[in-house]
Short mmCIF file of C-alpha atoms and ligand atoms in Angstrom, two decimals:
data_model
loop_
_atom_site.label_atom_id
_atom_site.label_comp_id
_atom_site.label_asym_id
_atom_site.label_seq_id
_atom_site.Cartn_x
_atom_site.Cartn_y
_atom_site.Cartn_z
CA UNK A 1 158.23 101.18 134.84
CA UNK A 2 162.02 100.81 134.97
CA UNK A 3 163.43 101.26 138.47
CA UNK A 4 166.40 103.17 137.13
CA UNK A 5 167.63 106.55 135.97
CA UNK A 6 169.52 107.38 132.78
CA UNK A 7 172.12 110.13 132.70
CA UNK A 8 173.68 111.58 129.59
CA UNK A 9 176.96 113.47 129.34
CA UNK A 10 176.00 116.14 126.80
CA UNK A 11 179.66 116.75 125.97
CA UNK A 12 180.13 113.26 124.61
CA UNK A 13 176.55 112.02 124.13
CA UNK A 14 177.38 108.96 126.27
CA UNK A 15 174.57 107.62 128.46
CA UNK A 16 174.45 105.36 131.45
CA UNK A 17 171.51 103.65 133.11
CA UNK A 18 171.77 103.29 136.89
CA UNK A 19 169.30 101.25 138.98
CA UNK A 20 167.73 102.65 142.16
CA UNK A 21 168.90 100.70 145.20
CA UNK A 22 167.18 101.16 148.58
CA UNK A 23 165.90 104.53 147.37
CA UNK A 24 169.35 105.77 146.30
CA UNK A 25 171.65 105.90 143.30
CA UNK A 26 175.18 104.52 143.51
CA UNK A 27 177.72 107.33 143.10
CA UNK A 28 180.29 104.73 142.02
CA UNK A 29 178.06 104.00 139.04
CA UNK A 30 177.86 107.72 138.14
CA UNK A 31 181.63 107.91 138.29
CA UNK A 32 181.94 105.34 135.53
CA UNK A 33 180.38 107.85 133.15
CA UNK A 34 181.93 110.90 134.78
CA UNK A 35 185.38 109.99 136.13
CA UNK A 36 186.96 112.93 137.95
CA UNK A 37 183.65 114.85 138.15
CA UNK A 38 182.58 115.17 141.78
CA UNK A 39 179.19 115.72 143.35
CA UNK A 40 179.14 119.10 145.04
CA UNK A 41 177.12 118.58 148.21
CA UNK A 42 178.33 120.71 151.15
CA UNK A 43 176.71 119.61 154.40
CA UNK A 44 175.70 116.30 152.75
CA UNK A 45 172.28 117.74 151.89
CA UNK A 46 171.67 115.05 149.24
CA UNK A 47 174.24 112.42 150.06
CA UNK A 48 173.68 109.07 151.77
CA UNK A 49 177.09 108.23 153.23
CA UNK A 50 176.27 104.65 154.21
CA UNK A 51 173.70 101.90 154.33
CA UNK A 52 172.33 101.37 157.82
CA UNK A 53 169.82 99.05 159.45
CA UNK A 54 169.68 100.81 162.82
CA UNK A 55 167.28 103.76 162.76
CA UNK A 56 164.50 104.66 160.34
CA UNK A 57 163.48 108.27 160.10
CA UNK A 58 160.80 109.77 157.84
CA UNK A 59 161.09 113.51 158.34
CA UNK A 60 157.98 114.41 156.35
CA UNK A 61 155.75 111.99 158.21
CA UNK A 62 157.42 112.57 161.60
CA UNK A 63 158.30 108.88 162.06
CA UNK A 64 161.23 107.55 164.11
CA UNK A 65 161.94 103.85 164.67
CA UNK A 66 164.85 102.01 166.24
CA UNK A 67 165.41 98.65 164.51
CA UNK A 68 161.79 98.86 163.31
CA UNK A 69 160.24 99.59 166.72
CA UNK A 70 158.31 102.92 166.89
CA UNK A 71 159.92 105.40 169.27
CA UNK A 72 156.55 105.95 170.97
CA UNK A 73 156.34 102.27 172.00
CA UNK A 74 159.94 102.17 173.21
CA UNK A 75 159.46 105.35 175.23
CA UNK A 76 156.39 103.88 176.87
CA UNK A 77 157.50 100.31 177.57
CA UNK A 78 161.27 100.02 177.40
CA UNK A 79 164.34 101.08 179.37
CA UNK A 80 167.47 102.82 178.16
CA UNK A 81 169.63 99.74 178.66
CA UNK A 82 167.21 97.57 176.73
CA UNK A 83 167.14 100.14 173.91
CA UNK A 84 170.95 100.28 173.90
CA UNK A 85 171.02 96.48 173.53
CA UNK A 86 168.47 96.70 170.71
CA UNK A 87 170.46 99.35 168.84
CA UNK A 88 173.71 97.44 169.22
CA UNK A 89 172.42 93.94 168.50
CA UNK A 90 169.43 94.45 166.24
CA UNK A 91 166.92 92.57 168.42
CA UNK A 92 165.29 93.08 171.80
CA UNK A 93 167.05 90.93 174.41
CA UNK A 94 165.54 87.87 176.03
CA UNK A 95 165.32 88.01 179.84
CA UNK A 96 168.59 86.08 180.09
CA UNK A 97 170.40 88.27 177.55
CA UNK A 98 169.15 91.40 179.26
CA UNK A 99 170.29 90.23 182.68
CA UNK A 100 173.79 89.49 181.37
CA UNK A 101 173.92 92.90 179.62
CA UNK A 102 172.61 94.77 182.67
CA UNK A 103 175.13 92.97 184.88
CA UNK A 104 178.04 93.77 182.54
CA UNK A 105 177.17 97.46 182.24
CA UNK A 106 176.53 97.79 185.97
CA UNK A 107 179.92 96.26 186.78
CA UNK A 108 181.90 98.54 184.49
CA UNK A 109 180.74 101.87 185.87
CA UNK A 110 183.88 102.62 187.87
CA UNK A 111 186.57 104.78 186.32
CA UNK A 112 190.30 104.51 186.97
CA UNK A 113 191.24 106.71 189.93
CA UNK A 114 193.78 108.56 187.80
CA UNK A 115 191.04 109.66 185.39
CA UNK A 116 189.24 111.40 188.20
CA UNK A 117 192.01 112.49 190.56
CA UNK A 118 194.73 113.48 188.16
CA UNK A 119 192.90 114.13 184.93
CA UNK A 120 189.47 115.57 185.72
CA UNK A 121 190.64 117.44 188.80
CA UNK A 122 193.32 119.10 186.70
CA UNK A 123 190.75 121.22 184.89
CA UNK A 124 190.18 124.86 185.69
CA UNK A 125 187.44 125.33 188.30
CA UNK A 126 184.92 126.73 185.79
CA UNK A 127 185.58 124.22 182.99
CA UNK A 128 182.49 123.36 180.93
CA UNK A 129 181.49 119.76 181.81
CA UNK A 130 181.07 118.91 178.13
CA UNK A 131 184.68 119.90 177.45
CA UNK A 132 185.70 117.75 180.41
CA UNK A 133 183.64 114.82 179.13
CA UNK A 134 185.04 115.01 175.60
CA UNK A 135 188.60 115.04 176.95
CA UNK A 136 188.00 112.32 179.54
CA UNK A 137 186.49 109.95 176.96
CA UNK A 138 189.52 110.48 174.71
CA UNK A 139 191.80 109.90 177.73
CA UNK A 140 190.14 106.52 178.38
CA UNK A 141 191.78 105.18 175.23
CA UNK A 142 195.13 105.46 177.04
CA UNK A 143 193.83 103.24 179.86
CA UNK A 144 192.51 100.43 177.66
CA UNK A 145 195.22 99.53 175.23
CA UNK A 146 193.24 96.49 174.04
CA UNK A 147 190.76 98.97 172.53
CA UNK A 148 192.95 99.10 169.45
CA UNK A 149 191.91 95.52 168.66
CA UNK A 150 188.80 96.69 166.88
CA UNK A 151 188.39 93.52 164.82
CA UNK A 152 188.55 91.25 167.87
CA UNK A 153 184.86 90.72 168.74
CA UNK A 154 185.60 90.14 172.42
CA UNK A 155 187.63 93.33 172.77
CA UNK A 156 185.06 95.30 170.78
CA UNK A 157 182.21 94.19 173.05
CA UNK A 158 184.28 94.99 176.14
CA UNK A 159 184.92 98.57 175.01
CA UNK A 160 181.23 99.01 174.15
CA UNK A 161 180.22 97.93 177.66
CA UNK A 162 182.88 100.14 179.22
CA UNK A 163 181.86 103.21 177.26
CA UNK A 164 178.14 102.87 177.94
CA UNK A 165 178.80 102.15 181.61
CA UNK A 166 181.36 104.90 182.25
CA UNK A 167 179.69 107.81 180.46
CA UNK A 168 177.33 108.60 183.40
CA UNK A 169 180.23 108.28 185.85
CA UNK A 170 182.39 110.71 183.85
CA UNK A 171 179.44 113.05 183.37
CA UNK A 172 178.58 113.16 187.07
CA UNK A 173 182.26 113.52 188.00
CA UNK A 174 182.53 116.56 185.72
CA UNK A 175 179.49 118.09 187.40
CA UNK A 176 180.66 117.39 190.96
CA UNK A 177 184.02 118.95 190.20
CA UNK A 178 182.40 122.07 188.72
CA UNK A 179 180.34 122.66 191.89
CA UNK A 180 183.13 121.72 194.29
CA UNK A 181 181.39 118.61 195.61
CA UNK A 182 183.19 115.33 196.34
CA UNK A 183 183.00 112.58 193.74
CA UNK A 184 180.33 109.92 194.33
CA UNK A 185 181.27 106.36 193.46
CA UNK A 186 178.79 104.31 191.39
CA UNK A 187 176.28 102.27 193.37
CA UNK A 188 175.94 98.88 191.68
CA UNK A 189 172.67 98.17 193.46
CA UNK A 190 170.93 100.90 191.47
CA UNK A 191 169.79 100.77 187.88
CA UNK A 192 171.35 102.89 185.15
CA UNK A 193 169.43 106.16 185.56
CA UNK A 194 168.99 105.96 189.33
CA UNK A 195 172.73 105.36 189.66
CA UNK A 196 173.47 108.42 187.53
CA UNK A 197 171.14 110.55 189.67
CA UNK A 198 172.85 109.20 192.79
CA UNK A 199 176.28 110.16 191.44
CA UNK A 200 174.90 113.61 190.60
CA UNK A 201 173.02 114.49 193.78
CA UNK A 202 174.09 112.30 196.69
CA UNK A 203 175.36 114.20 199.72
CA UNK A 204 175.66 112.64 203.20
CA UNK A 205 172.99 109.92 203.03
CA UNK A 206 174.26 106.31 202.86
CA UNK A 207 172.17 105.58 199.76
CA UNK A 208 170.54 108.02 197.37
CA UNK A 209 167.15 106.89 196.12
CA UNK A 210 165.96 109.10 193.30
CA UNK A 211 162.29 109.92 192.98
CA UNK A 212 161.14 107.00 190.75
CA UNK A 213 159.01 109.28 188.56
CA UNK A 214 161.98 111.58 187.90
CA UNK A 215 164.27 108.60 187.24
CA UNK A 216 161.69 107.27 184.77
CA UNK A 217 161.39 110.68 183.06
CA UNK A 218 165.16 110.75 182.61
CA UNK A 219 165.00 107.19 181.31
CA UNK A 220 162.46 108.27 178.68
CA UNK A 221 164.71 111.18 177.67
CA UNK A 222 167.64 108.77 177.38
CA UNK A 223 165.56 106.45 175.15
CA UNK A 224 164.55 109.36 172.91
CA UNK A 225 168.16 110.53 172.56
CA UNK A 226 169.75 107.11 172.06
CA UNK A 227 170.03 107.31 168.27
CA UNK A 228 169.06 109.47 165.33
CA UNK A 229 170.72 107.90 162.28
CA UNK A 230 173.35 109.99 160.43
CA UNK A 231 173.32 113.18 162.52
CA UNK A 232 176.46 115.30 162.83
CA UNK A 233 177.95 113.44 165.82
CA UNK A 234 177.19 109.97 164.44
CA UNK A 235 178.76 111.02 161.15
CA UNK A 236 181.83 112.12 163.15
CA UNK A 237 181.85 108.71 164.87
CA UNK A 238 181.67 106.84 161.58
CA UNK A 239 184.22 109.13 159.94
CA UNK A 240 186.82 108.83 162.70
CA UNK A 241 186.00 105.14 163.12
CA UNK A 242 186.58 104.60 159.40
CA UNK A 243 190.28 105.37 159.96
CA UNK A 244 190.22 102.42 162.41
CA UNK A 245 190.91 104.62 165.42
CA UNK A 246 189.95 103.04 168.77
CA UNK A 247 186.33 103.54 169.92
CA UNK A 248 187.24 105.95 172.76
CA UNK A 249 188.91 108.33 170.32
CA UNK A 250 186.01 108.03 167.90
CA UNK A 251 183.46 108.58 170.69
CA UNK A 252 185.37 111.65 171.86
CA UNK A 253 185.14 113.04 168.31
CA UNK A 254 181.41 112.31 168.23
CA UNK A 255 180.90 113.99 171.61
CA UNK A 256 182.86 117.02 170.37
CA UNK A 257 180.50 117.25 167.39
CA UNK A 258 177.54 117.03 169.76
CA UNK A 259 178.86 119.96 171.81
CA UNK A 260 177.93 122.61 169.23
CA UNK A 261 174.73 124.69 169.57
CA UNK A 262 173.46 123.54 166.17
CA UNK A 263 173.40 119.96 167.50
CA UNK A 264 173.44 118.76 171.13
CA UNK A 265 174.18 122.20 172.52
CA UNK A 266 170.78 123.39 171.33
CA UNK A 267 168.98 122.34 174.54
CA UNK A 268 171.26 124.67 176.50
CA UNK A 269 170.74 127.42 173.90
CA UNK A 270 166.94 127.05 174.20
CA UNK A 271 166.97 127.84 177.92
CA UNK A 272 169.30 130.80 177.38
CA UNK A 273 166.92 132.06 174.67
CA UNK A 274 163.79 131.58 176.81
CA UNK A 275 165.51 133.32 179.73
CA UNK A 276 166.47 136.22 177.48
CA UNK A 277 162.88 136.51 176.22
CA UNK A 278 161.81 136.52 179.87
CA UNK A 279 158.03 136.92 179.58
CA UNK A 280 155.12 136.11 177.30
CA UNK A 281 154.86 139.76 176.26
CA UNK A 282 158.30 139.65 174.74
CA UNK A 283 157.64 136.55 172.61
CA UNK A 284 156.08 138.26 169.58
CA UNK A 285 158.83 140.91 169.27
CA UNK A 286 161.45 138.15 169.61
CA UNK A 287 159.86 136.14 166.81
CA UNK A 288 159.82 139.29 164.66
CA UNK A 289 163.52 139.84 165.34
CA UNK A 290 164.27 136.25 164.25
CA UNK A 291 162.33 136.80 161.03
CA UNK A 292 163.99 140.13 160.31
CA UNK A 293 167.35 138.41 160.00
CA UNK A 294 168.80 139.66 163.29
CA UNK A 295 171.12 136.68 163.15
CA UNK A 296 169.12 135.01 165.95
CA UNK A 297 167.56 131.64 165.27
CA UNK A 298 164.72 130.15 167.17
CA UNK A 299 166.69 127.61 169.21
CA UNK A 300 165.05 124.19 169.40
CA UNK A 301 163.26 124.79 166.11
CA UNK A 302 163.98 123.32 162.69
CA UNK A 303 165.71 120.15 161.67
CA UNK A 304 167.63 118.94 158.65
CA UNK A 305 165.39 115.90 158.30
CA UNK A 306 162.12 116.60 160.15
CA UNK A 307 159.82 118.80 158.13
CA UNK A 308 157.01 117.97 160.51
CA UNK A 309 156.62 117.89 164.30
CA UNK A 310 159.59 115.97 165.75
CA UNK A 311 157.95 112.85 167.30
CA UNK A 312 160.43 113.06 170.19
CA UNK A 313 159.29 116.62 171.00
CA UNK A 314 155.71 115.36 171.31
CA UNK A 315 156.72 112.67 173.83
CA UNK A 316 158.93 115.08 175.77
CA UNK A 317 156.14 117.63 176.02
CA UNK A 318 154.04 114.97 177.78
CA UNK A 319 156.93 113.92 180.03
CA UNK A 320 157.39 117.57 181.01
CA UNK A 321 153.92 117.66 182.56
CA UNK A 322 154.73 114.57 184.64
CA UNK A 323 158.00 116.09 185.85
CA UNK A 324 156.48 119.48 186.63
CA UNK A 325 153.80 117.74 188.73
CA UNK A 326 156.67 116.75 191.06
CA UNK A 327 159.14 119.60 190.73
CA UNK A 328 156.70 122.44 190.19
CA UNK A 329 156.26 124.09 186.81
CA UNK A 330 159.31 125.53 185.14
CA UNK A 331 158.45 129.25 184.90
CA UNK A 332 159.88 129.30 181.36
CA UNK A 333 157.25 126.80 180.18
CA UNK A 334 154.69 129.52 179.48
CA UNK A 335 157.19 131.42 177.37
CA UNK A 336 158.01 128.22 175.47
CA UNK A 337 154.35 127.39 174.84
CA UNK A 338 153.65 130.91 173.61
CA UNK A 339 156.71 130.80 171.38
CA UNK A 340 155.57 127.51 169.86
CA UNK A 341 152.05 128.83 169.36
CA UNK A 342 153.20 132.00 167.60
CA UNK A 343 155.84 130.27 165.48
CA UNK A 344 153.53 127.48 164.35
CA UNK A 345 150.98 129.98 163.06
CA UNK A 346 153.53 132.25 161.39
CA UNK A 347 154.06 132.12 157.62
CA UNK A 348 157.87 132.34 157.99
CA UNK A 349 158.03 129.12 160.03
CA UNK A 350 155.19 127.37 158.18
CA UNK A 351 156.70 127.93 154.73
CA UNK A 352 160.11 126.68 155.91
CA UNK A 353 158.54 123.74 157.74
CA UNK A 354 160.17 124.70 161.02
CA UNK A 355 158.73 122.78 164.00
CA UNK A 356 159.93 122.26 167.58
CA UNK A 357 162.66 119.62 167.71
CA UNK A 358 163.78 117.32 170.53
CA UNK A 359 165.71 120.10 172.23
CA UNK A 360 162.84 122.57 172.55
CA UNK A 361 161.29 120.99 175.64
CA UNK A 362 164.05 118.72 176.98
CA UNK A 363 165.95 121.61 178.57
CA UNK A 364 162.87 122.68 180.53
CA UNK A 365 162.72 119.22 182.07
CA UNK A 366 166.43 119.09 182.83
CA UNK A 367 166.25 122.51 184.44
CA UNK A 368 163.23 121.59 186.55
CA UNK A 369 165.11 118.48 187.70
CA UNK A 370 167.93 120.68 188.92
CA UNK A 371 170.57 120.11 186.24
CA UNK A 372 172.68 123.18 185.50
CA UNK A 373 172.55 124.43 181.90
CA UNK A 374 176.11 123.32 181.18
CA UNK A 375 175.11 119.72 181.86
CA UNK A 376 172.43 119.65 179.14
CA UNK A 377 174.66 118.58 176.23
CA UNK A 378 176.29 116.08 178.60
CA UNK A 379 172.84 114.61 179.30
CA UNK A 380 172.46 114.17 175.54
CA UNK A 381 175.88 112.52 175.16
CA UNK A 382 175.24 109.82 177.78
CA UNK A 383 172.47 108.01 175.89
CA UNK A 384 173.71 108.89 172.39
CA UNK A 385 176.78 106.80 173.17
CA UNK A 386 174.67 103.69 172.47
CA UNK A 387 173.77 105.01 169.02
CA UNK A 388 177.33 106.06 168.23
CA UNK A 389 178.64 102.62 169.15
CA UNK A 390 175.91 100.81 167.20
CA UNK A 391 176.91 102.78 164.11
CA UNK A 392 180.61 102.24 164.76
CA UNK A 393 180.06 98.50 165.02
CA UNK A 394 177.86 98.42 161.92
CA UNK A 395 180.42 100.43 159.97
CA UNK A 396 183.26 98.05 160.89
CA UNK A 397 181.15 95.02 159.98
CA UNK A 398 180.44 96.59 156.59
CA UNK A 399 184.17 96.73 155.90
CA UNK A 400 183.61 100.33 154.83
CA UNK A 401 186.14 102.53 153.09
CA UNK A 402 187.92 105.28 154.94
CA UNK A 403 185.81 108.48 154.84
CA UNK A 404 187.58 110.74 152.43
CA UNK A 405 185.44 113.14 150.38
CA UNK A 406 186.68 115.10 147.38
CA UNK A 407 186.71 118.88 147.00
CA UNK A 408 186.16 121.32 144.18
CA UNK A 409 189.33 123.41 144.21
CA UNK A 410 188.60 127.14 143.86
CA UNK A 411 192.00 128.56 144.89
CA UNK A 412 194.93 130.11 143.03
CA UNK A 413 196.52 128.51 140.00
CA UNK A 414 200.21 127.54 140.27
CA UNK A 415 202.42 130.53 141.09
CA UNK A 416 206.03 131.11 142.13
CA UNK A 417 207.15 131.75 145.69
CA UNK A 418 207.90 135.44 146.39
CA UNK A 419 210.65 136.35 148.84
CA UNK A 420 209.31 138.19 151.92
CA UNK A 421 211.19 141.36 151.07
CA UNK A 422 209.50 141.50 147.67
CA UNK A 423 205.87 141.11 148.85
N1 CMC B 501 165.01 129.74 163.38
C1 CMC B 501 164.77 130.57 162.34
N2 CMC B 501 164.96 130.23 161.06
C2 CMC B 501 165.44 128.99 160.83
C3 CMC B 501 165.72 128.08 161.85
C4 CMC B 501 165.48 128.49 163.17
N3 CMC B 501 165.72 127.66 164.20
N4 CMC B 501 166.18 126.91 161.33
C5 CMC B 501 166.20 127.10 160.01
N5 CMC B 501 165.75 128.36 159.69
C6 CMC B 501 165.56 128.93 158.35
C7 CMC B 501 166.90 129.33 157.75
O1 CMC B 501 167.20 130.68 158.03
C8 CMC B 501 166.63 129.08 156.28
O2 CMC B 501 165.84 130.16 155.80
P1 CMC B 501 166.10 130.72 154.29
O3 CMC B 501 165.70 129.60 153.39
O4 CMC B 501 165.24 131.94 154.19
O5 CMC B 501 167.57 131.04 154.22
C9 CMC B 501 165.74 127.85 156.27
O6 CMC B 501 165.04 127.89 157.53
C10 CMC B 501 166.50 126.52 156.14
O7 CMC B 501 167.51 126.50 157.15
P2 CMC B 501 168.88 125.74 157.01
O8 CMC B 501 169.87 126.35 157.93
O9 CMC B 501 169.25 125.65 155.56
O10 CMC B 501 168.47 124.30 157.50
P3 CMC B 501 169.49 123.15 157.93
O11 CMC B 501 168.81 121.88 157.62
O12 CMC B 501 170.83 123.37 157.34
O13 CMC B 501 169.64 123.37 159.51
C11 CMC B 501 169.35 123.21 161.85
C12 CMC B 501 169.07 122.58 160.48
C13 CMC B 501 168.87 122.26 162.95
C14 CMC B 501 170.87 123.41 162.00
C15 CMC B 501 168.62 124.56 161.95
O14 CMC B 501 167.24 124.39 161.81
C16 CMC B 501 168.94 125.30 163.25
O15 CMC B 501 169.96 126.01 163.31
N6 CMC B 501 168.06 125.17 164.31
C17 CMC B 501 168.33 125.78 165.59
C18 CMC B 501 169.30 124.90 166.39
C19 CMC B 501 168.65 123.64 166.89
O16 CMC B 501 167.54 123.64 167.42
N7 CMC B 501 169.36 122.51 166.73
C20 CMC B 501 168.92 121.21 167.25
C21 CMC B 501 168.59 120.26 166.15
S1 CMC B 501 167.72 118.79 166.71
C22 CMC B 501 168.77 117.94 167.77
C23 CMC B 501 170.13 117.69 167.27
O17 CMC B 501 170.37 117.47 166.10
O18 CMC B 501 171.03 117.71 168.11
#
């Protein structure tokens, strides 16, 4: 059987045979037969915008792998920093490589005093920490002028280390500011997650030692959120990066894309939804209101790619039990479980293949650990930075074209300007 497809332009009778490559069809080949005829694909429902060797996702089978390694194995055995190395470099590090990487990240966690004192402290007292993070990441580009040297491998690696290392510091600084607490400097004797928790929660004690089980739970959440192939924020990263902007500017764009409730803001929206539902008795009427087209969606449900249980949601559900054993059960858990039970047996959700996604249970854990709702998308942005940068690096190495889609123009035909008095 030929591994190709033949298309015929019925206006001219001309045909063209195009081979399948990696499960896709080259649009450049189509264009040879149909110059000036564009694919109409809003939201990229059927478009592969790049080739990538980073993350494999089979939405029907519920499979997620980073560089070939199943997410379940990474969540069980690995650490966030090791996963970040894997995503960025393609292979798991040796002990020596890991030690050098851990050392580099640990020693780039400090931020310039001006970023904190003059920039972050200039925000209004009730600024959303995600807005602060997006702006602060963009501002970093003005502190590292060498970041523009995106084709200098040494400079590129330096910015990657800086970004991964400084995200938790910026995130915690945004939180401390929003609650009126003094900034906590990074503690280089702590590992990545424990250091972040120290910057979040430390008060008067000389050293903050996070509960190891909670630090591990956060680590697992960071691993699960580290990459997810061409999601909205990664697409923003690749798109902005394709103009050869510096990585801080591109990461700020990616973080801005993550902010929205359809993407990284969904974990915050889930808790608001569960709080609004309030009790198990209200779950069934809420589900009915979603189905009746009230405009409400079931937050934390559905996914563009997963048409099966999101494998990350399964792992998070288990992690939730471990966290609740320490923090006490989040009272919203029962509402969430009931909501899942009702939705998964309802024809509306079954026929549309709507399952809980990564955000459905992650917010319950974050809340039980004491993070305010506004920090939830920030907690997503910290680990996703590794994925964004891996894609940015891959895109630059592919010598890709600038992202510049076409449009189908549906506006007015040419017409003459009318003076204001005559309108
Ligand atoms: N609740 C109720 N109905 C839904 C939902 C939902 N959460 N999601 C999709 N649908 C329905 C939708 O109304 C449509 O029905 P119909 O065919 O009758 O018009 C059908 O399912 C297909 O929906 P869609 O909007 O075309 O699907 P999409 O692939 O464009 O959207 C999504 C994907 C994630 C934006 C969407 O499922 C959604 O809004 N979910 C809630 C927000 C959320 O949980 N987002 C987090 C996603 S996972 C983490 C991340 O990416 O950051």
